[in-house]
Structure formats: structure tokens, C-alpha cells
mmCIF file of C-alpha atoms in Angstrom:
data_model
loop_
_atom_site.group_PDB
_atom_site.id
_atom_site.type_symbol
_atom_site.label_atom_id
_atom_site.label_comp_id
_atom_site.label_asym_id
_atom_site.label_seq_id
_atom_site.Cartn_x
_atom_site.Cartn_y
_atom_site.Cartn_z
ATOM 1 C CA MET H 535 60.366 6.653 97.511
ATOM 2 C CA HIS H 536 57.260 6.489 95.320
ATOM 3 C CA ASN H 537 57.415 6.176 91.528
ATOM 4 C CA PHE H 538 57.496 9.429 89.594
ATOM 5 C CA GLN H 539 58.111 10.957 86.180
ATOM 6 C CA TYR H 540 60.000 14.191 85.595
ATOM 7 C CA GLN H 541 60.509 16.005 82.299
ATOM 8 C CA ALA H 542 62.857 18.982 82.306
ATOM 9 C CA ASN H 543 61.968 22.130 80.377
ATOM 10 C CA ALA H 544 64.640 22.806 77.789
ATOM 11 C CA ALA H 545 64.997 26.601 77.549
ATOM 12 C CA ASN H 546 68.473 28.158 77.372
ATOM 13 C CA VAL H 547 68.729 30.268 80.538
ATOM 14 C CA ILE H 548 71.171 33.174 80.897
ATOM 15 C CA PHE H 549 71.114 34.533 84.461
ATOM 16 C CA GLY H 550 73.040 37.316 86.140
ATOM 17 C CA SER H 551 73.753 41.036 86.185
ATOM 18 C CA GLY H 552 74.333 42.876 82.917
ATOM 19 C CA THR H 553 73.316 39.791 80.949
ATOM 20 C CA ILE H 554 71.201 41.911 78.570
ATOM 21 C CA HIS H 555 74.486 42.723 76.819
ATOM 22 C CA ARG H 556 74.648 39.096 75.715
ATOM 23 C CA LEU H 557 71.515 39.521 73.610
ATOM 24 C CA PRO H 558 73.315 40.341 70.319
ATOM 25 C CA SER H 559 75.604 37.332 70.633
ATOM 26 C CA GLU H 560 72.689 35.082 71.521
ATOM 27 C CA LEU H 561 70.798 36.154 68.404
ATOM 28 C CA LYS H 562 73.949 35.595 66.343
ATOM 29 C CA ARG H 563 74.350 32.118 67.838
ATOM 30 C CA LEU H 564 70.797 31.329 66.809
ATOM 31 C CA GLY H 565 71.228 32.765 63.311
ATOM 32 C CA LEU H 566 68.510 35.371 63.878
ATOM 33 C CA HIS H 567 68.720 38.881 62.457
ATOM 34 C CA SER H 568 65.348 40.654 62.594
ATOM 35 C CA PRO H 569 63.338 40.233 65.806
ATOM 36 C CA LEU H 570 59.992 41.846 66.535
ATOM 37 C CA LEU H 571 60.072 43.418 70.007
ATOM 38 C CA LEU H 572 57.026 43.006 72.250
ATOM 39 C CA SER H 573 55.959 45.099 75.247
ATOM 40 C CA THR H 574 52.962 46.696 76.899
ATOM 41 C CA SER H 575 52.180 50.323 76.091
ATOM 42 C CA GLN H 576 53.491 51.272 79.534
ATOM 43 C CA GLN H 577 56.813 49.496 78.977
ATOM 44 C CA VAL H 578 57.593 50.571 75.432
ATOM 45 C CA SER H 579 60.681 52.382 76.732
ATOM 46 C CA GLN H 580 62.149 48.996 77.647
ATOM 47 C CA ALA H 581 61.569 47.793 74.090
ATOM 48 C CA GLU H 582 63.257 50.946 72.828
ATOM 49 C CA HIS H 583 66.208 50.143 75.094
ATOM 50 C CA ILE H 584 66.489 46.709 73.495
ATOM 51 C CA LYS H 585 66.241 48.275 70.052
ATOM 52 C CA ALA H 586 69.150 50.573 70.890
ATOM 53 C CA ALA H 587 71.194 47.644 72.242
ATOM 54 C CA LEU H 588 70.660 45.858 68.927
ATOM 55 C CA LYS H 589 71.635 49.027 67.001
ATOM 56 C CA SER H 590 68.126 49.294 65.586
ATOM 57 C CA GLN H 591 68.493 45.993 63.734
ATOM 58 C CA VAL H 592 64.933 44.944 64.564
ATOM 59 C CA ALA H 593 61.811 44.349 62.522
ATOM 60 C CA GLY H 594 59.773 46.683 64.693
ATOM 61 C CA ILE H 595 57.994 47.071 68.038
ATOM 62 C CA PHE H 596 54.521 45.837 68.948
ATOM 63 C CA ALA H 597 53.528 47.550 72.222
ATOM 64 C CA GLY H 598 50.004 46.204 72.551
ATOM 65 C CA ALA H 599 50.400 43.429 75.130
ATOM 66 C CA VAL H 600 47.709 43.429 77.840
ATOM 67 C CA MET H 601 46.698 41.286 80.813
ATOM 68 C CA HIS H 602 45.340 37.768 80.366
ATOM 69 C CA THR H 603 46.415 37.480 76.691
ATOM 70 C CA PRO H 604 43.126 38.140 74.841
ATOM 71 C CA VAL H 605 43.035 36.186 71.577
ATOM 72 C CA GLU H 606 42.062 39.293 69.620
ATOM 73 C CA VAL H 607 45.263 41.043 70.703
ATOM 74 C CA THR H 608 47.246 37.984 69.704
ATOM 75 C CA GLY H 609 45.596 38.145 66.273
ATOM 76 C CA GLU H 610 46.628 41.785 65.867
ATOM 77 C CA ALA H 611 50.178 40.968 66.936
ATOM 78 C CA ILE H 612 50.445 38.083 64.468
ATOM 79 C CA LYS H 613 49.376 40.414 61.658
ATOM 80 C CA ALA H 614 52.029 42.903 62.769
ATOM 81 C CA ALA H 615 54.655 40.165 62.925
ATOM 82 C CA ARG H 616 53.900 38.958 59.413
ATOM 83 C CA ALA H 617 53.842 42.488 58.030
ATOM 84 C CA SER H 618 57.214 43.245 59.634
ATOM 85 C CA GLY H 619 58.972 40.269 58.089
ATOM 86 C CA CYS H 620 60.501 39.348 61.465
ATOM 87 C CA ASP H 621 62.361 36.080 61.979
ATOM 88 C CA SER H 622 61.929 35.950 65.780
ATOM 89 C CA LEU H 623 60.271 37.520 68.815
ATOM 90 C CA ILE H 624 61.763 39.239 71.852
ATOM 91 C CA SER H 625 59.343 39.878 74.717
ATOM 92 C CA ILE H 626 60.460 42.175 77.512
ATOM 93 C CA GLY H 627 58.347 42.784 80.601
ATOM 94 C CA GLY H 628 56.074 40.737 82.835
ATOM 95 C CA GLY H 629 53.587 37.961 82.292
ATOM 96 C CA SER H 630 51.362 39.970 79.926
ATOM 97 C CA THR H 631 54.113 40.567 77.385
ATOM 98 C CA ILE H 632 55.722 37.171 77.715
ATOM 99 C CA GLY H 633 52.309 35.523 77.436
ATOM 100 C CA LEU H 634 51.754 37.363 74.164
ATOM 101 C CA GLY H 635 55.150 36.207 72.899
ATOM 102 C CA LYS H 636 54.252 32.624 73.755
ATOM 103 C CA ALA H 637 50.894 32.902 71.994
ATOM 104 C CA ILE H 638 52.457 34.282 68.804
ATOM 105 C CA SER H 639 55.318 31.796 68.826
ATOM 106 C CA PHE H 640 52.989 28.838 69.338
ATOM 107 C CA ARG H 641 50.847 29.852 66.365
ATOM 108 C CA THR H 642 53.619 30.917 63.984
ATOM 109 C CA GLY H 643 56.674 28.882 64.968
ATOM 110 C CA LEU H 644 58.770 32.054 65.388
ATOM 111 C CA TYR H 645 61.648 31.701 67.855
ATOM 112 C CA HIS H 646 60.829 33.406 71.150
ATOM 113 C CA LEU H 647 63.413 34.996 73.422
ATOM 114 C CA ALA H 648 61.982 36.226 76.740
ATOM 115 C CA ILE H 649 63.448 38.934 78.974
ATOM 116 C CA PRO H 650 61.417 39.065 82.224
ATOM 117 C CA THR H 651 61.460 42.232 84.311
ATOM 118 C CA THR H 652 59.094 40.986 87.040
ATOM 119 C CA TYR H 653 58.820 37.786 89.075
ATOM 120 C CA ALA H 654 55.798 36.406 87.193
ATOM 121 C CA GLY H 655 57.558 33.205 86.066
ATOM 122 C CA SER H 656 55.617 32.831 82.808
ATOM 123 C CA GLU H 657 58.849 32.695 80.835
ATOM 124 C CA ALA H 658 59.819 29.397 82.495
ATOM 125 C CA THR H 659 56.645 27.476 81.685
ATOM 126 C CA PRO H 660 55.291 25.694 78.597
ATOM 127 C CA ILE H 661 51.833 26.928 79.631
ATOM 128 C CA LEU H 662 49.757 29.479 77.753
ATOM 129 C CA GLY H 663 46.752 31.129 79.375
ATOM 130 C CA GLU H 664 44.420 32.983 76.991
ATOM 131 C CA THR H 665 41.139 34.838 77.326
ATOM 132 C CA GLU H 666 38.288 34.606 74.841
ATOM 133 C CA HIS H 667 34.614 35.540 75.298
ATOM 134 C CA GLY H 668 35.157 36.274 78.997
ATOM 135 C CA ARG H 669 36.757 32.929 79.840
ATOM 136 C CA LYS H 670 40.406 32.194 80.499
ATOM 137 C CA THR H 671 41.689 28.786 79.466
ATOM 138 C CA THR H 672 45.129 27.221 79.517
ATOM 139 C CA ARG H 673 47.035 24.806 77.370
ATOM 140 C CA SER H 674 50.418 23.146 77.838
ATOM 141 C CA ASP H 675 52.822 22.252 75.049
ATOM 142 C CA SER H 676 56.613 22.138 74.824
ATOM 143 C CA LYS H 677 56.371 24.441 71.774
ATOM 144 C CA ILE H 678 55.000 27.211 74.018
ATOM 145 C CA LEU H 679 58.173 27.462 76.122
ATOM 146 C CA PRO H 680 60.470 30.333 75.060
ATOM 147 C CA GLY H 681 63.701 29.074 73.518
ATOM 148 C CA THR H 682 65.925 31.479 75.451
ATOM 149 C CA ILE H 683 65.394 33.343 78.715
ATOM 150 C CA ILE H 684 67.661 36.212 79.711
ATOM 151 C CA TYR H 685 67.393 37.079 83.384
ATOM 152 C CA ASP H 686 69.131 40.386 84.074
ATOM 153 C CA VAL H 687 68.834 41.470 87.695
ATOM 154 C CA ASP H 688 69.620 45.041 86.670
ATOM 155 C CA LEU H 689 66.338 45.238 84.720
ATOM 156 C CA THR H 690 64.355 44.566 87.907
ATOM 157 C CA MET H 691 65.979 47.324 89.949
ATOM 158 C CA THR H 692 63.422 49.951 88.922
ATOM 159 C CA LEU H 693 60.400 47.694 89.486
ATOM 160 C CA PRO H 694 58.407 49.494 92.211
ATOM 161 C CA ALA H 695 58.519 47.811 95.598
ATOM 162 C CA SER H 696 54.737 47.373 95.648
ATOM 163 C CA MET H 697 54.742 45.610 92.270
ATOM 164 C CA SER H 698 57.804 43.573 93.240
ATOM 165 C CA THR H 699 56.126 42.146 96.312
ATOM 166 C CA VAL H 700 52.833 41.109 94.670
ATOM 167 C CA SER H 701 54.764 39.694 91.710
ATOM 168 C CA GLY H 702 56.908 37.699 94.123
ATOM 169 C CA ILE H 703 53.858 36.289 95.934
ATOM 170 C CA ASN H 704 52.472 35.338 92.521
ATOM 171 C CA ALA H 705 55.677 33.340 91.951
ATOM 172 C CA ILE H 706 55.346 31.653 95.348
ATOM 173 C CA ALA H 707 51.820 30.586 94.367
ATOM 174 C CA HIS H 708 53.278 28.586 91.476
ATOM 175 C CA ALA H 709 55.492 26.631 93.858
ATOM 176 C CA VAL H 710 52.753 26.076 96.433
ATOM 177 C CA ASP H 711 50.492 24.616 93.746
ATOM 178 C CA ALA H 712 53.375 22.428 92.548
ATOM 179 C CA LEU H 713 53.939 20.994 96.029
ATOM 180 C CA GLN H 714 50.365 19.681 96.123
ATOM 181 C CA ALA H 715 50.120 18.580 92.476
ATOM 182 C CA ARG H 716 48.842 15.116 91.649
ATOM 183 C CA ASN H 717 51.884 14.520 89.413
ATOM 184 C CA GLY H 718 54.427 16.071 91.773
ATOM 185 C CA ASN H 719 57.858 14.558 92.205
ATOM 186 C CA PRO H 720 60.959 14.999 94.410
ATOM 187 C CA ILE H 721 62.796 17.182 91.877
ATOM 188 C CA VAL H 722 59.963 19.688 91.592
ATOM 189 C CA SER H 723 59.489 19.608 95.356
ATOM 190 C CA LEU H 724 63.117 20.625 95.891
ATOM 191 C CA MET H 725 62.825 23.465 93.373
ATOM 192 C CA ALA H 726 59.574 24.608 94.965
ATOM 193 C CA GLN H 727 61.039 24.714 98.445
ATOM 194 C CA GLN H 728 64.147 26.580 97.316
ATOM 195 C CA GLY H 729 62.081 29.024 95.286
ATOM 196 C CA ILE H 730 59.722 29.775 98.175
ATOM 197 C CA LYS H 731 62.631 30.139 100.584
ATOM 198 C CA ALA H 732 64.451 32.598 98.302
ATOM 199 C CA LEU H 733 61.374 34.771 97.871
ATOM 200 C CA VAL H 734 60.258 34.688 101.509
ATOM 201 C CA GLN H 735 63.742 35.883 102.477
ATOM 202 C CA SER H 736 64.154 38.523 99.762
ATOM 203 C CA LEU H 737 60.739 40.166 99.406
ATOM 204 C CA PRO H 738 60.706 41.843 102.867
ATOM 205 C CA ILE H 739 64.153 43.274 102.093
ATOM 206 C CA ILE H 740 62.976 44.609 98.716
ATOM 207 C CA HIS H 741 59.913 46.091 100.405
ATOM 208 C CA GLN H 742 62.177 48.085 102.719
ATOM 209 C CA ASP H 743 65.073 48.664 100.297
ATOM 210 C CA PRO H 744 64.116 48.286 96.610
ATOM 211 C CA SER H 745 67.695 49.054 95.552
ATOM 212 C CA ASN H 746 69.180 46.044 97.377
ATOM 213 C CA HIS H 747 70.882 44.205 94.521
ATOM 214 C CA ASP H 748 71.470 40.958 96.431
ATOM 215 C CA ALA H 749 67.801 40.726 97.404
ATOM 216 C CA ARG H 750 66.756 41.455 93.829
ATOM 217 C CA SER H 751 69.049 38.701 92.576
ATOM 218 C CA LYS H 752 67.688 36.184 95.092
ATOM 219 C CA ALA H 753 64.095 37.111 94.239
ATOM 220 C CA LEU H 754 64.683 36.684 90.508
ATOM 221 C CA TYR H 755 66.357 33.327 91.121
ATOM 222 C CA GLY H 756 63.457 32.237 93.308
ATOM 223 C CA ALA H 757 60.932 33.338 90.696
ATOM 224 C CA TRP H 758 62.705 31.277 88.045
ATOM 225 C CA LEU H 759 62.589 28.176 90.254
ATOM 226 C CA CYS H 760 58.905 28.718 91.010
ATOM 227 C CA GLY H 761 58.141 29.145 87.318
ATOM 228 C CA MET H 762 60.008 25.923 86.566
ATOM 229 C CA CYS H 763 57.745 24.186 89.080
ATOM 230 C CA LEU H 764 54.559 25.420 87.466
ATOM 231 C CA GLY H 765 55.792 24.298 84.073
ATOM 232 C CA SER H 766 56.569 20.780 85.274
ATOM 233 C CA VAL H 767 53.384 19.665 87.047
ATOM 234 C CA GLY H 768 49.660 20.376 87.095
ATOM 235 C CA MET H 769 47.723 23.267 88.627
ATOM 236 C CA SER H 770 44.941 23.074 91.188
ATOM 237 C CA LEU H 771 42.325 25.223 92.936
ATOM 238 C CA HIS H 772 44.448 28.339 93.409
ATOM 239 C CA HIS H 773 45.132 28.793 89.712
ATOM 240 C CA LYS H 774 41.570 27.903 88.727
ATOM 241 C CA LEU H 775 40.248 30.672 90.960
ATOM 242 C CA CYS H 776 42.783 33.193 89.685
ATOM 243 C CA HIS H 777 42.095 32.303 86.063
ATOM 244 C CA THR H 778 38.386 32.759 86.739
ATOM 245 C CA LEU H 779 38.831 36.134 88.403
ATOM 246 C CA GLY H 780 41.269 37.354 85.780
ATOM 247 C CA GLY H 781 39.650 36.019 82.639
ATOM 248 C CA SER H 782 36.006 36.654 83.515
ATOM 249 C CA PHE H 783 36.286 39.738 85.744
ATOM 250 C CA ASN H 784 39.526 41.291 84.429
ATOM 251 C CA LEU H 785 41.147 41.499 87.856
ATOM 252 C CA PRO H 786 44.907 42.220 87.886
ATOM 253 C CA HIS H 787 46.962 39.050 87.663
ATOM 254 C CA ALA H 788 49.610 39.341 90.386
ATOM 255 C CA GLU H 789 47.379 41.094 92.924
ATOM 256 C CA THR H 790 44.710 38.424 92.524
ATOM 257 C CA HIS H 791 47.232 35.630 93.057
ATOM 258 C CA ALA H 792 48.521 37.326 96.200
ATOM 259 C CA ILE H 793 45.023 37.657 97.671
ATOM 260 C CA ILE H 794 43.808 34.169 96.785
ATOM 261 C CA LEU H 795 46.917 32.189 97.748
ATOM 262 C CA PRO H 796 46.410 31.867 101.529
ATOM 263 C CA HIS H 797 42.679 31.210 101.098
ATOM 264 C CA ALA H 798 43.215 28.421 98.543
ATOM 265 C CA LEU H 799 45.918 26.917 100.725
ATOM 266 C CA ALA H 800 43.631 27.043 103.768
ATOM 267 C CA TYR H 801 40.874 25.307 101.789
ATOM 268 C CA ASN H 802 43.187 22.414 100.870
ATOM 269 C CA ALA H 803 45.069 22.237 104.185
ATOM 270 C CA PRO H 804 43.082 19.313 105.693
ATOM 271 C CA GLU H 805 44.054 17.103 102.728
ATOM 272 C CA ILE H 806 47.733 18.084 102.363
ATOM 273 C CA THR H 807 49.248 17.624 105.811
ATOM 274 C CA GLY H 808 52.657 16.701 104.383
ATOM 275 C CA VAL H 809 52.772 19.838 102.250
ATOM 276 C CA MET H 810 51.636 21.948 105.188
ATOM 277 C CA ALA H 811 54.529 20.583 107.285
ATOM 278 C CA ILE H 812 56.968 21.704 104.574
ATOM 279 C CA LEU H 813 55.383 25.144 104.345
ATOM 280 C CA ASP H 814 55.252 25.515 108.133
ATOM 281 C CA ALA H 815 59.061 25.380 108.110
ATOM 282 C CA LEU H 816 59.401 27.829 105.193
ATOM 283 C CA LEU H 817 56.936 30.460 106.415
ATOM 284 C CA PRO H 818 57.719 31.469 109.978
ATOM 285 C CA SER H 819 54.765 32.734 111.978
ATOM 286 C CA ASP H 820 53.884 33.407 115.584
ATOM 287 C CA ASP H 821 52.281 29.976 115.942
ATOM 288 C CA GLY H 822 54.321 28.022 113.383
ATOM 289 C CA ASP H 823 51.382 27.659 110.995
ATOM 290 C CA ALA H 824 51.933 28.271 107.255
ATOM 291 C CA ILE H 825 48.517 29.843 106.700
ATOM 292 C CA GLN H 826 49.245 32.411 109.388
ATOM 293 C CA GLY H 827 52.733 32.681 107.935
ATOM 294 C CA PHE H 828 51.223 33.806 104.631
ATOM 295 C CA ASN H 829 48.778 36.136 106.379
ATOM 296 C CA GLN H 830 51.623 37.761 108.282
ATOM 297 C CA LEU H 831 53.894 37.949 105.209
ATOM 298 C CA LEU H 832 51.215 39.762 103.206
ATOM 299 C CA GLU H 833 50.652 42.137 106.101
ATOM 300 C CA ARG H 834 54.373 42.755 106.447
ATOM 301 C CA LEU H 835 54.633 43.509 102.727
ATOM 302 C CA GLU H 836 51.597 45.847 102.964
ATOM 303 C CA ILE H 837 49.806 43.997 100.180
ATOM 304 C CA LYS H 838 46.112 44.717 99.761
ATOM 305 C CA ARG H 839 44.078 41.743 100.918
ATOM 306 C CA ASP H 840 40.638 42.415 99.423
ATOM 307 C CA LEU H 841 39.397 41.783 95.902
ATOM 308 C CA LYS H 842 36.889 44.629 96.193
ATOM 309 C CA SER H 843 39.780 47.108 96.035
ATOM 310 C CA PHE H 844 40.387 45.927 92.474
ATOM 311 C CA GLY H 845 36.787 46.230 91.284
ATOM 312 C CA PHE H 846 35.391 42.799 92.128
ATOM 313 C CA GLN H 847 31.764 43.195 93.186
ATOM 314 C CA GLU H 848 30.084 41.323 96.032
ATOM 315 C CA GLY H 849 27.251 40.546 93.639
ATOM 316 C CA ASP H 850 29.666 38.639 91.373
ATOM 317 C CA ILE H 851 30.800 36.167 94.041
ATOM 318 C CA ALA H 852 28.187 33.539 93.180
ATOM 319 C CA LYS H 853 28.887 33.867 89.446
ATOM 320 C CA ALA H 854 32.628 33.480 90.018
ATOM 321 C CA ALA H 855 32.052 30.381 92.137
ATOM 322 C CA ASP H 856 29.889 28.905 89.374
ATOM 323 C CA ILE H 857 32.587 29.492 86.752
ATOM 324 C CA ALA H 858 35.361 28.147 88.987
ATOM 325 C CA CYS H 859 33.428 24.943 89.602
ATOM 326 C CA ILE H 860 32.826 24.253 85.915
ATOM 327 C CA ASN H 861 35.535 21.878 84.691
ATOM 328 C CA PRO H 862 37.654 22.410 87.824
ATOM 329 C CA TYR H 863 41.353 21.586 87.784
ATOM 330 C CA TRP H 864 42.326 18.500 89.757
ATOM 331 C CA ASN H 865 42.534 19.412 93.425
ATOM 332 C CA PRO H 866 43.591 17.453 96.523
ATOM 333 C CA ARG H 867 40.298 18.382 98.194
ATOM 334 C CA GLN H 868 36.929 18.044 96.517
ATOM 335 C CA VAL H 869 35.770 21.367 95.104
ATOM 336 C CA GLU H 870 32.402 22.257 96.647
ATOM 337 C CA LYS H 871 30.646 25.307 95.254
ATOM 338 C CA PRO H 872 29.153 26.622 98.536
ATOM 339 C CA LEU H 873 32.603 26.493 100.155
ATOM 340 C CA ILE H 874 34.240 28.149 97.152
ATOM 341 C CA GLN H 875 31.626 30.874 97.357
ATOM 342 C CA GLU H 876 32.496 31.458 101.012
ATOM 343 C CA LEU H 877 36.228 31.438 100.163
ATOM 344 C CA LEU H 878 35.633 34.125 97.534
ATOM 345 C CA ARG H 879 33.506 36.162 99.931
ATOM 346 C CA ARG H 880 36.387 36.185 102.411
ATOM 347 C CA ALA H 881 38.819 37.206 99.679
ATOM 348 C CA TRP H 882 36.413 39.922 98.503
ATOM 349 C CA ALA H 883 36.133 41.288 102.042
ATOM 350 C CA GLY H 884 39.874 41.060 102.778
ATOM 351 C CA GLU H 885 39.503 38.693 105.717
ATOM 352 C CA GLN H 886 42.451 36.647 106.906
ATOM 353 C CA ALA H 887 42.606 33.091 105.609
ATOM 354 C CA LYS H 888 41.517 30.330 107.993
ATOM 355 C CA ALA H 889 41.398 26.563 107.518
ATOM 356 C CA ASP H 890 37.853 26.260 108.858
ATOM 357 C CA LEU H 891 35.833 25.771 105.685
ATOM 358 C CA GLN H 892 33.733 22.673 106.342
ATOM 359 C CA THR H 893 30.687 21.265 104.601
ATOM 360 C CA SER H 894 28.668 22.456 107.569
ATOM 361 C CA CYS H 895 29.497 26.128 106.956
ATOM 362 C CA PRO H 896 26.585 28.501 106.279
ATOM 363 C CA GLY H 897 25.198 27.774 102.831
ATOM 364 C CA GLY H 898 27.024 24.453 102.625
ATOM 365 C CA PRO H 899 25.432 21.182 101.451
#
């Protein structure tokens, strides 16, 4: 076995069904009395539900969270937090809300308790992605990680099947990137494999039967494991492309991850044969190939495959490739701009992913 280093993330995790009822006792344990509740404008009802559970003993509600955590929104939220006199933050929702909670907590030192209602996985990582002047950047720091995470399967039961599936593929993307990370290790590899397995098994069930509680529980568990993976090792091409498309072109987070994942994996496939062997076993397909396994899973889940459906223009492909190739994340295969441009064209058009991108492709060097 090769040498490795592993550092566990130290959040207090409460997982199960009905666990939201443990929120008052958790705040009491922490000596906190006046949290500011965070949500998006579309999910303010969930914040109101938390307020009722805490018998209105909250500092207030800030319902301005949006995708990709713009720094100007964070600034507004910090002003609201200071004006409210809160002693902590409770974020309830998906990656947008939890990302905002992380941004505020990192800048103010306020304790952050996260309650995820999707499979985004942001709550389990010490990573903060923020957008400023049309660019999305990330930073990693142990202070970014929420102090407590409450996973309540019951809160995911009303998540629409279509959002559940793309959110789940987003979670899988975290684990796939972790498997090929330069600083990967056996512990993260085990978590990644278990997380992928749980989601690959549960998402088709949720697609057909969104009220299946066992499938919801397995998906939430898998999403937690995948988030733990992302928070433990580095990111590569997949996340760089998604950060580019989200931060610079405002494409929706989960949908973009779902579309890009098989294409980024296909790009790296020639250089990660060991990882591909692992994924081949986890993603059954007609020919036993993981890339086709992902193609077929997305088709089975009826997930849109083309970026153009979400407003990405063909004329922006070259610009996106330029941005993605500036300060690229470490990647197991050299990042070549002409090939990245072709990858993005395929994702724009909704073509199936194929591991045939070579330097001799049209437009290549």
C-alpha cells in the first residue's frame, strides 16, 4: 500500500428520520439561543418551519440565498446577521443556502448548523465556492465546515423527483473526482465507492417512486459520503468546468454537474485505468463500461443532457474553454484547450460522452 495522509472532517452529524426534532436540544448543548435562519426565497417556508420548531426563539430569517454564492449577497447577509444580534446560523436547503451559511460563518466566526434538504453535499465539506465579477473561485479551510449537520430523511420526501435525481448525480460527481484525486487515499476511496453505490441504487427508485422512504434514506446517506470525499481531497477537471459554467455563465449547479460528469470522466479515462475499473463495477451497463454506465443512468433518470437547454450559447463555448484552462485544477490528464472546447461542444449539444478525445481531433494541436 502506498503512503497517504488522511484528515477527517470534524462536524457533528445527526442522521435519521425525524432528527429535526433534535434541533432545540442541539442548540442547548452548544449554548446557543438566537440563530439567524437562512434559506432561498423559494424555500422560506422551510425556514418558517424551523422557526416554529424553535418556538420563534430566533433572531430572524434571511431568505436571500442564491446560486453560486455571490459575494454581494454574502455582504447583505452579514449586515442582516449583525443587525439581528444573532449568535449562530442555521441554513436549511440545498447548496445555495448552505454555501451562504459557510460564507457568513467563515467571515464572522458565527457557529453554523446546516440542515440539507437535497443531495448537494456542500454541508460535509470545508470548501467554499464564491462568485465575484463573473468568476467562481474556491477556498478550503477547516473553519468553513459547518459545526453540526442534521440529516433528516423526512425533509427530502417532498423534493421533486427531477431535482432529486440531478442533485444525486451532482453528489456522485464529488466521489468520482475524489477517486482520481492526486492526494487520494484508501479511506476516501472506500467512502467514494460506498457513496456512488448507494446513489446508483437509490436514484432510479426515487425517479419511479419519490415517496420511497428507504430509497430516500440511502440516497441521503450516499450524498453525505460523497460530500465527505470532496471535502477530504482535491478537485480536478470536472469541478473546474462546472465552476466555470456556473460562475461565469450562471448555469444551474446540479444540472450542470449532471451533464458534465460523463464527459469529464471520458476525457480522463485513458489516464485513470484503475479508477475506471472501480467505476465499471459500480455502474452496470450493456458493455460493462462506466462511461456508458453513466450515459445509460442519465437516460434512465430522464435527465436533460444538453447545456443549451439551460441557456448556454454555442458562441460561448470558446470563451468557457479559455476560462476553464486559466489556472486549471490539477488533473490526471493534461488539460488541452482544443479538447476542452470539443468536450464543451458535446455537452452543449447533448451528445453522449465518449472516450475518444485525442490530440488529433478536429481543432486539436
